[in-house]
């Protein structure tokens, strides 16, 4: 659930999310689904923009 928006200094509505929700969490979900679906770690690292493919599994799979 997304919390209601707050206001910034110019009184514009702004949504704040943490890393537990929002687009960052969606990125992790996408990576986990792709790995479970058989995409290679090397290909997934390229899709995600990771310079080191060794970083991808630790960042994508739940602990």
Short mmCIF file of N, CA and C in Angstrom, two decimals:
data_model
loop_
_atom_site.label_atom_id
_atom_site.label_comp_id
_atom_site.label_asym_id
_atom_site.label_seq_id
_atom_site.Cartn_x
_atom_site.Cartn_y
_atom_site.Cartn_z
N UNK A 1 0.83 -1.18 0.00
CA UNK A 1 0.00 0.00 0.00
C UNK A 1 0.88 1.24 0.00
N UNK A 2 0.54 2.17 -0.84
CA UNK A 2 1.31 3.41 -0.94
C UNK A 2 0.70 4.45 0.00
N UNK A 3 1.52 5.07 0.84
CA UNK A 3 0.99 6.07 1.76
C UNK A 3 0.52 7.32 1.00
N UNK A 4 -0.32 8.13 1.62
CA UNK A 4 -0.78 9.35 0.95
C UNK A 4 0.39 10.30 0.70
N UNK A 5 0.27 11.15 -0.32
CA UNK A 5 1.38 12.05 -0.65
C UNK A 5 1.54 13.15 0.40
N UNK A 6 2.78 13.60 0.51
CA UNK A 6 3.07 14.76 1.34
C UNK A 6 3.22 15.98 0.44
N UNK A 7 3.70 17.06 0.99
CA UNK A 7 3.92 18.28 0.20
C UNK A 7 5.38 18.69 0.30
N UNK A 8 5.93 19.15 -0.80
CA UNK A 8 7.29 19.65 -0.77
C UNK A 8 7.28 21.15 -0.43
N UNK A 9 8.43 21.79 -0.50
CA UNK A 9 8.53 23.20 -0.10
C UNK A 9 7.72 24.13 -0.99
N UNK A 10 7.39 23.68 -2.19
CA UNK A 10 6.59 24.49 -3.11
C UNK A 10 5.13 24.04 -3.13
N UNK A 11 4.76 23.25 -2.13
CA UNK A 11 3.39 22.76 -1.95
C UNK A 11 2.92 21.82 -3.06
N UNK A 12 3.86 21.16 -3.72
CA UNK A 12 3.52 20.15 -4.72
C UNK A 12 3.37 18.81 -4.00
N UNK A 13 2.45 17.98 -4.48
CA UNK A 13 2.28 16.65 -3.89
C UNK A 13 3.49 15.79 -4.24
N UNK A 14 4.01 15.08 -3.26
CA UNK A 14 5.15 14.19 -3.47
C UNK A 14 4.91 12.89 -2.71
N UNK A 15 5.12 11.79 -3.42
CA UNK A 15 5.02 10.47 -2.79
C UNK A 15 6.41 10.06 -2.35
N UNK A 16 6.50 9.56 -1.15
CA UNK A 16 7.78 9.06 -0.65
C UNK A 16 7.67 7.56 -0.45
N UNK A 17 8.67 6.87 -0.90
CA UNK A 17 8.72 5.43 -0.70
C UNK A 17 10.08 5.06 -0.14
N UNK A 18 10.12 3.94 0.50
CA UNK A 18 11.39 3.43 0.99
C UNK A 18 11.84 2.32 0.04
N UNK A 19 12.94 1.69 0.34
CA UNK A 19 13.42 0.59 -0.49
C UNK A 19 12.56 -0.66 -0.30
N UNK A 20 11.69 -0.66 0.69
CA UNK A 20 10.81 -1.81 0.93
C UNK A 20 9.61 -1.81 -0.01
N UNK A 21 9.38 -0.70 -0.67
CA UNK A 21 8.25 -0.62 -1.59
C UNK A 21 8.68 0.22 -2.79
N UNK A 22 7.86 0.32 -3.76
CA UNK A 22 8.14 1.18 -4.89
C UNK A 22 8.97 0.51 -5.98
N UNK A 23 9.58 1.33 -6.81
CA UNK A 23 10.27 0.84 -7.99
C UNK A 23 11.49 0.00 -7.69
N UNK A 24 12.19 0.30 -6.61
CA UNK A 24 13.38 -0.50 -6.29
C UNK A 24 12.98 -1.94 -5.97
N UNK A 25 11.91 -2.11 -5.23
CA UNK A 25 11.44 -3.46 -4.91
C UNK A 25 10.97 -4.16 -6.17
N UNK A 26 10.32 -3.43 -7.07
CA UNK A 26 9.89 -4.00 -8.34
C UNK A 26 11.09 -4.49 -9.15
N UNK A 27 12.18 -3.75 -9.11
CA UNK A 27 13.41 -4.15 -9.81
C UNK A 27 13.93 -5.48 -9.28
N UNK A 28 13.92 -5.66 -7.95
CA UNK A 28 14.36 -6.91 -7.35
C UNK A 28 13.42 -8.06 -7.73
N UNK A 29 12.12 -7.78 -7.73
CA UNK A 29 11.16 -8.81 -8.10
C UNK A 29 11.38 -9.25 -9.55
N UNK A 30 11.55 -8.29 -10.44
CA UNK A 30 11.80 -8.58 -11.86
C UNK A 30 13.04 -9.46 -12.00
N UNK A 31 14.11 -9.10 -11.32
CA UNK A 31 15.36 -9.87 -11.42
C UNK A 31 15.16 -11.29 -10.90
N UNK A 32 14.45 -11.45 -9.80
CA UNK A 32 14.22 -12.78 -9.24
C UNK A 32 13.39 -13.64 -10.19
N UNK A 33 12.36 -13.05 -10.78
CA UNK A 33 11.52 -13.79 -11.73
C UNK A 33 12.33 -14.19 -12.96
N UNK A 34 13.16 -13.29 -13.46
CA UNK A 34 13.97 -13.60 -14.64
C UNK A 34 14.96 -14.72 -14.34
N UNK A 35 15.61 -14.70 -13.19
CA UNK A 35 16.55 -15.77 -12.83
C UNK A 35 15.81 -17.10 -12.68
N UNK A 36 14.65 -17.07 -12.03
CA UNK A 36 13.87 -18.29 -11.87
C UNK A 36 13.38 -18.83 -13.21
N UNK A 37 13.21 -17.93 -14.18
CA UNK A 37 12.76 -18.32 -15.50
C UNK A 37 13.86 -18.81 -16.41
N UNK A 38 15.09 -18.82 -15.92
CA UNK A 38 16.19 -19.38 -16.70
C UNK A 38 17.08 -18.40 -17.43
N UNK A 39 16.88 -17.11 -17.23
CA UNK A 39 17.77 -16.13 -17.86
C UNK A 39 19.14 -16.25 -17.20
N UNK A 40 20.19 -16.18 -17.98
CA UNK A 40 21.53 -16.31 -17.40
C UNK A 40 21.87 -15.08 -16.56
N UNK A 41 22.71 -15.29 -15.57
CA UNK A 41 23.14 -14.20 -14.69
C UNK A 41 23.83 -13.12 -15.51
N UNK A 42 24.62 -13.53 -16.48
CA UNK A 42 25.35 -12.57 -17.32
C UNK A 42 24.36 -11.67 -18.09
N UNK A 43 23.33 -12.29 -18.68
CA UNK A 43 22.33 -11.51 -19.42
C UNK A 43 21.55 -10.58 -18.49
N UNK A 44 21.15 -11.10 -17.33
CA UNK A 44 20.41 -10.28 -16.39
C UNK A 44 21.24 -9.11 -15.90
N UNK A 45 22.52 -9.35 -15.63
CA UNK A 45 23.40 -8.26 -15.20
C UNK A 45 23.45 -7.16 -16.25
N UNK A 46 23.48 -7.57 -17.51
CA UNK A 46 23.50 -6.58 -18.59
C UNK A 46 22.19 -5.80 -18.64
N UNK A 47 21.05 -6.50 -18.51
CA UNK A 47 19.75 -5.83 -18.50
C UNK A 47 19.65 -4.80 -17.39
N UNK A 48 20.18 -5.17 -16.20
CA UNK A 48 20.06 -4.30 -15.04
C UNK A 48 21.13 -3.22 -14.98
N UNK A 49 22.13 -3.32 -15.83
CA UNK A 49 23.19 -2.33 -15.84
C UNK A 49 24.27 -2.57 -14.79
N UNK A 50 24.39 -3.81 -14.31
CA UNK A 50 25.43 -4.13 -13.34
C UNK A 50 26.75 -4.35 -14.08
N UNK A 51 27.80 -3.73 -13.62
CA UNK A 51 29.11 -3.89 -14.24
C UNK A 51 29.69 -5.27 -13.92
N UNK A 52 29.37 -5.80 -12.75
CA UNK A 52 29.91 -7.09 -12.31
C UNK A 52 28.78 -8.11 -12.22
N UNK A 53 28.75 -9.11 -13.10
CA UNK A 53 27.68 -10.12 -13.03
C UNK A 53 27.65 -10.87 -11.70
N UNK A 54 28.76 -10.92 -10.99
CA UNK A 54 28.79 -11.58 -9.69
C UNK A 54 27.94 -10.88 -8.64
N UNK A 55 27.67 -9.61 -8.84
CA UNK A 55 26.85 -8.84 -7.91
C UNK A 55 25.36 -9.16 -8.07
N UNK A 56 24.95 -9.55 -9.27
CA UNK A 56 23.54 -9.70 -9.60
C UNK A 56 22.80 -10.72 -8.74
N UNK A 57 23.28 -11.95 -8.57
CA UNK A 57 22.49 -12.90 -7.76
C UNK A 57 22.32 -12.46 -6.31
N UNK A 58 23.34 -11.86 -5.73
CA UNK A 58 23.22 -11.44 -4.32
C UNK A 58 22.25 -10.28 -4.19
N UNK A 59 22.12 -9.46 -5.21
CA UNK A 59 21.21 -8.32 -5.14
C UNK A 59 19.79 -8.68 -5.52
N UNK A 60 19.62 -9.80 -6.23
CA UNK A 60 18.31 -10.12 -6.78
C UNK A 60 17.54 -11.17 -6.01
N UNK A 61 18.21 -12.12 -5.44
CA UNK A 61 17.53 -13.21 -4.77
C UNK A 61 17.25 -12.85 -3.32
N UNK A 62 16.05 -13.19 -2.84
CA UNK A 62 15.72 -12.89 -1.43
C UNK A 62 16.61 -13.67 -0.47
N UNK A 63 16.88 -13.09 0.68
CA UNK A 63 17.72 -13.76 1.69
C UNK A 63 16.88 -14.43 2.73
#
